[in-house]
C-alpha positions as YAML, in Angstrom:
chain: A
units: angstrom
residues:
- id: 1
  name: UNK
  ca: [131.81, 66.42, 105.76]
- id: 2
  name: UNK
  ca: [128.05, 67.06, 106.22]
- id: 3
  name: UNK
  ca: [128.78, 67.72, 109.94]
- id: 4
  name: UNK
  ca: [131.47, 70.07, 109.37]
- id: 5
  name: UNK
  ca: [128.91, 71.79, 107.48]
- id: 6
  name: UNK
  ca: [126.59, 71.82, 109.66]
- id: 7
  name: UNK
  ca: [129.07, 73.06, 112.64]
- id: 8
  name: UNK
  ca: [129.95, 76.32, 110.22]
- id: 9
  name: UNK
  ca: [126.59, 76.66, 109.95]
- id: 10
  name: UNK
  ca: [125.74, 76.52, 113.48]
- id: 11
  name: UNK
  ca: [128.99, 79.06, 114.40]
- id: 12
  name: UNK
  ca: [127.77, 81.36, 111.81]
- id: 13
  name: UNK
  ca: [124.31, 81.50, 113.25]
- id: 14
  name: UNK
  ca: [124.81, 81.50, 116.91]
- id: 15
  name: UNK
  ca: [127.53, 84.82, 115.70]
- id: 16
  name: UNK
  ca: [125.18, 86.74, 113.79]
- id: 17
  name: UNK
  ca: [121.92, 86.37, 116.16]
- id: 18
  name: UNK
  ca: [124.27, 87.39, 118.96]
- id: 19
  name: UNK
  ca: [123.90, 90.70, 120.80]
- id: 20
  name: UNK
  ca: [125.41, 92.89, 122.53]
- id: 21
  name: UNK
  ca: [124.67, 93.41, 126.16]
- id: 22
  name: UNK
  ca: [121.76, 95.65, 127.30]
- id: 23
  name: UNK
  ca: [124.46, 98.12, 128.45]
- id: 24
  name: UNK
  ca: [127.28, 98.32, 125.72]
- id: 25
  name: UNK
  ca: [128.48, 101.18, 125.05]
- id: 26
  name: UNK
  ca: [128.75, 101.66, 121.24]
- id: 27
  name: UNK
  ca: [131.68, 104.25, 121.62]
- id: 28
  name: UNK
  ca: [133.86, 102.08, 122.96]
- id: 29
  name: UNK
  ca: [133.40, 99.59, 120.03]
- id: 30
  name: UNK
  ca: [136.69, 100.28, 118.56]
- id: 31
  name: UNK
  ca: [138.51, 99.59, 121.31]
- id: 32
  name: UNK
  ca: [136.72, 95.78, 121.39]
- id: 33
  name: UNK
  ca: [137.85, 95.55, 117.64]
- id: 34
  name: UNK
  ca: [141.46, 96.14, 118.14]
- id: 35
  name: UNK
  ca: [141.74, 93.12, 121.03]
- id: 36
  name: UNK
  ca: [144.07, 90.54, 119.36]
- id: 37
  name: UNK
  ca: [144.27, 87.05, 120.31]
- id: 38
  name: UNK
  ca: [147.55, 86.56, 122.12]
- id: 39
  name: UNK
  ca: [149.99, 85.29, 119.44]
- id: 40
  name: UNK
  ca: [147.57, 85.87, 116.43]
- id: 41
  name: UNK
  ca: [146.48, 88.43, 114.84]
- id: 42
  name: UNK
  ca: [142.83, 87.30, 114.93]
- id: 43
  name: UNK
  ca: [140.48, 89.73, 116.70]
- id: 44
  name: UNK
  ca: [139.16, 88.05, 120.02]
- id: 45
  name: UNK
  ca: [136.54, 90.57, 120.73]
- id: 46
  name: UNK
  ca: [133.51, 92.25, 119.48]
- id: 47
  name: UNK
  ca: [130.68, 93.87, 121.73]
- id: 48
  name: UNK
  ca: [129.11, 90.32, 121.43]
- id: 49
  name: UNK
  ca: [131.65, 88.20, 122.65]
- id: 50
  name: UNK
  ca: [133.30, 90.97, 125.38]
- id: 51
  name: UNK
  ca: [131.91, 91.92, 128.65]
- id: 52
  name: UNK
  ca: [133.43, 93.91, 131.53]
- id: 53
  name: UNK
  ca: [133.24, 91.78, 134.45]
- id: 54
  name: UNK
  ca: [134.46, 90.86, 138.19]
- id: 55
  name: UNK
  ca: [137.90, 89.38, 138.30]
- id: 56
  name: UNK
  ca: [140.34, 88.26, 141.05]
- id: 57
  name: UNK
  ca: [143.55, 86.67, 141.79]
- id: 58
  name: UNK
  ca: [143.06, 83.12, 142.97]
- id: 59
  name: UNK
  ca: [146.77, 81.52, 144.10]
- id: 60
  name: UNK
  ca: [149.16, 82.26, 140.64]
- id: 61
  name: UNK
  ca: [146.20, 82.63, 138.31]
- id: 62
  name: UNK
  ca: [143.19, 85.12, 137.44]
- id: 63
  name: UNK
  ca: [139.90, 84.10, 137.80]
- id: 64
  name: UNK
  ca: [136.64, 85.77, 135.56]
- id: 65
  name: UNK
  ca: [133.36, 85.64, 136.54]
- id: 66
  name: UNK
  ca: [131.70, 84.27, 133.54]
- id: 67
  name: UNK
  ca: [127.97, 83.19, 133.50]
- id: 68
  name: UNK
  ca: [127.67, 83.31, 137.10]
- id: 69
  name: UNK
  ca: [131.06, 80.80, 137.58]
- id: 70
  name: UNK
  ca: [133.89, 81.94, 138.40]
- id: 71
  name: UNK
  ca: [136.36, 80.39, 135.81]
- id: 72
  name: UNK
  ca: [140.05, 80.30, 135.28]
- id: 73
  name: UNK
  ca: [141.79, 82.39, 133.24]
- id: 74
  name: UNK
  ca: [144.32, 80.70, 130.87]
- id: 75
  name: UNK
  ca: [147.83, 82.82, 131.27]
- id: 76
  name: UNK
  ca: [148.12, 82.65, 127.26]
- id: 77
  name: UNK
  ca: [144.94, 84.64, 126.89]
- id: 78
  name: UNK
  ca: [145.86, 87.71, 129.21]
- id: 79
  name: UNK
  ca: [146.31, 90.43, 127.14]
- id: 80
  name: UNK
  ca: [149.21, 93.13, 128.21]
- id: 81
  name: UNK
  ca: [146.90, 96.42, 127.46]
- id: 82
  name: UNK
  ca: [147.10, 99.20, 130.18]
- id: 83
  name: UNK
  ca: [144.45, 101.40, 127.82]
- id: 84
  name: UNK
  ca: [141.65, 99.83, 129.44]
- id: 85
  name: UNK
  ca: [138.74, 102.47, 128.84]
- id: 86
  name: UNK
  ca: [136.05, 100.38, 131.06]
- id: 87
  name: UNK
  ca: [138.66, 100.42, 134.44]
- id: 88
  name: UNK
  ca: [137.00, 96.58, 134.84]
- id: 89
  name: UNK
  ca: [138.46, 93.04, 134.18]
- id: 90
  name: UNK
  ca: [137.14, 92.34, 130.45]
- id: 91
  name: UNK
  ca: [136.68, 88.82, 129.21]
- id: 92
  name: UNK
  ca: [135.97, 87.79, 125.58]
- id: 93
  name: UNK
  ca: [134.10, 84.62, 125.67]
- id: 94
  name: UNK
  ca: [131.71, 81.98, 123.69]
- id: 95
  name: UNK
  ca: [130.61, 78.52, 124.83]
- id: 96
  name: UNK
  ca: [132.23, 76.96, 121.60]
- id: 97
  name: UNK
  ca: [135.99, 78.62, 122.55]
- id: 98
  name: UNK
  ca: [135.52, 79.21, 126.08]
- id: 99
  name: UNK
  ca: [138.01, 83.11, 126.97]
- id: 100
  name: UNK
  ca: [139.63, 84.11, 124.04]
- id: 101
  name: UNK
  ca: [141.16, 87.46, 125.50]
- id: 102
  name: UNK
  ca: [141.08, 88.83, 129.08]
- id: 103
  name: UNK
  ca: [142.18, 92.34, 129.91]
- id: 104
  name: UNK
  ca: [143.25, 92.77, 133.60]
- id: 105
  name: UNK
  ca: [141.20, 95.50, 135.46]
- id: 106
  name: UNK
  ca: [142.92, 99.29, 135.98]
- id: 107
  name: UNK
  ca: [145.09, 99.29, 138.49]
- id: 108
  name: UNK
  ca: [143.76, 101.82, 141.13]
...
């Protein structure tokens, strides 16, 4: 029990020290808030946890570039949103639940 505890505790932590990138845009906070986990109705994505990034089609699958690695995108987290406001590939991500949501890039 002390353990699980100590997890929450960790969670709630690593959550509340976390930032938002150098470069968010606070305007387009509400749109981050109203990304829902696919299935759920829990929010995936905050300016913490969501970044624009590269993206690409790798054989039947999307790929993010997360950290530096290019890392496969679970088909049960693509979200079906064409109101993309960034025009880039957004993934919602934290080392402890690896993507939560991804949002496919504008199509141009």
């Amino acid at each position: 029990m002390s353990r699980l505890a100590a997890a929450a505790g960790l969670m709630l932590w690593t959550a509340a020290d976390a930032q938002p990138p150098a470069n968010a845009d606070p305007a387009l906070a509400p749109w981050f808030r109203s990304l829902v986990q696919p299935g759920t109705s829990i929010s995936c994505c905050s300016l913490t946890d969501c970044r624009t990034t590269e993206s690409r089609v790798s054989g039947d699958h999307y790929e993010a570039l997360v950290g530096g690695d290019w890392v496969a995108v679970p088909p049960d987290r693509i979200l079906d949103r064409t109101d993309n406001p960034t025009g880039r590939a957004v993934v919602c991500w934290t080392p402890q639940r690896g993507i939560m949501c991804f949002v496919r890039p504008t199509e141009s």
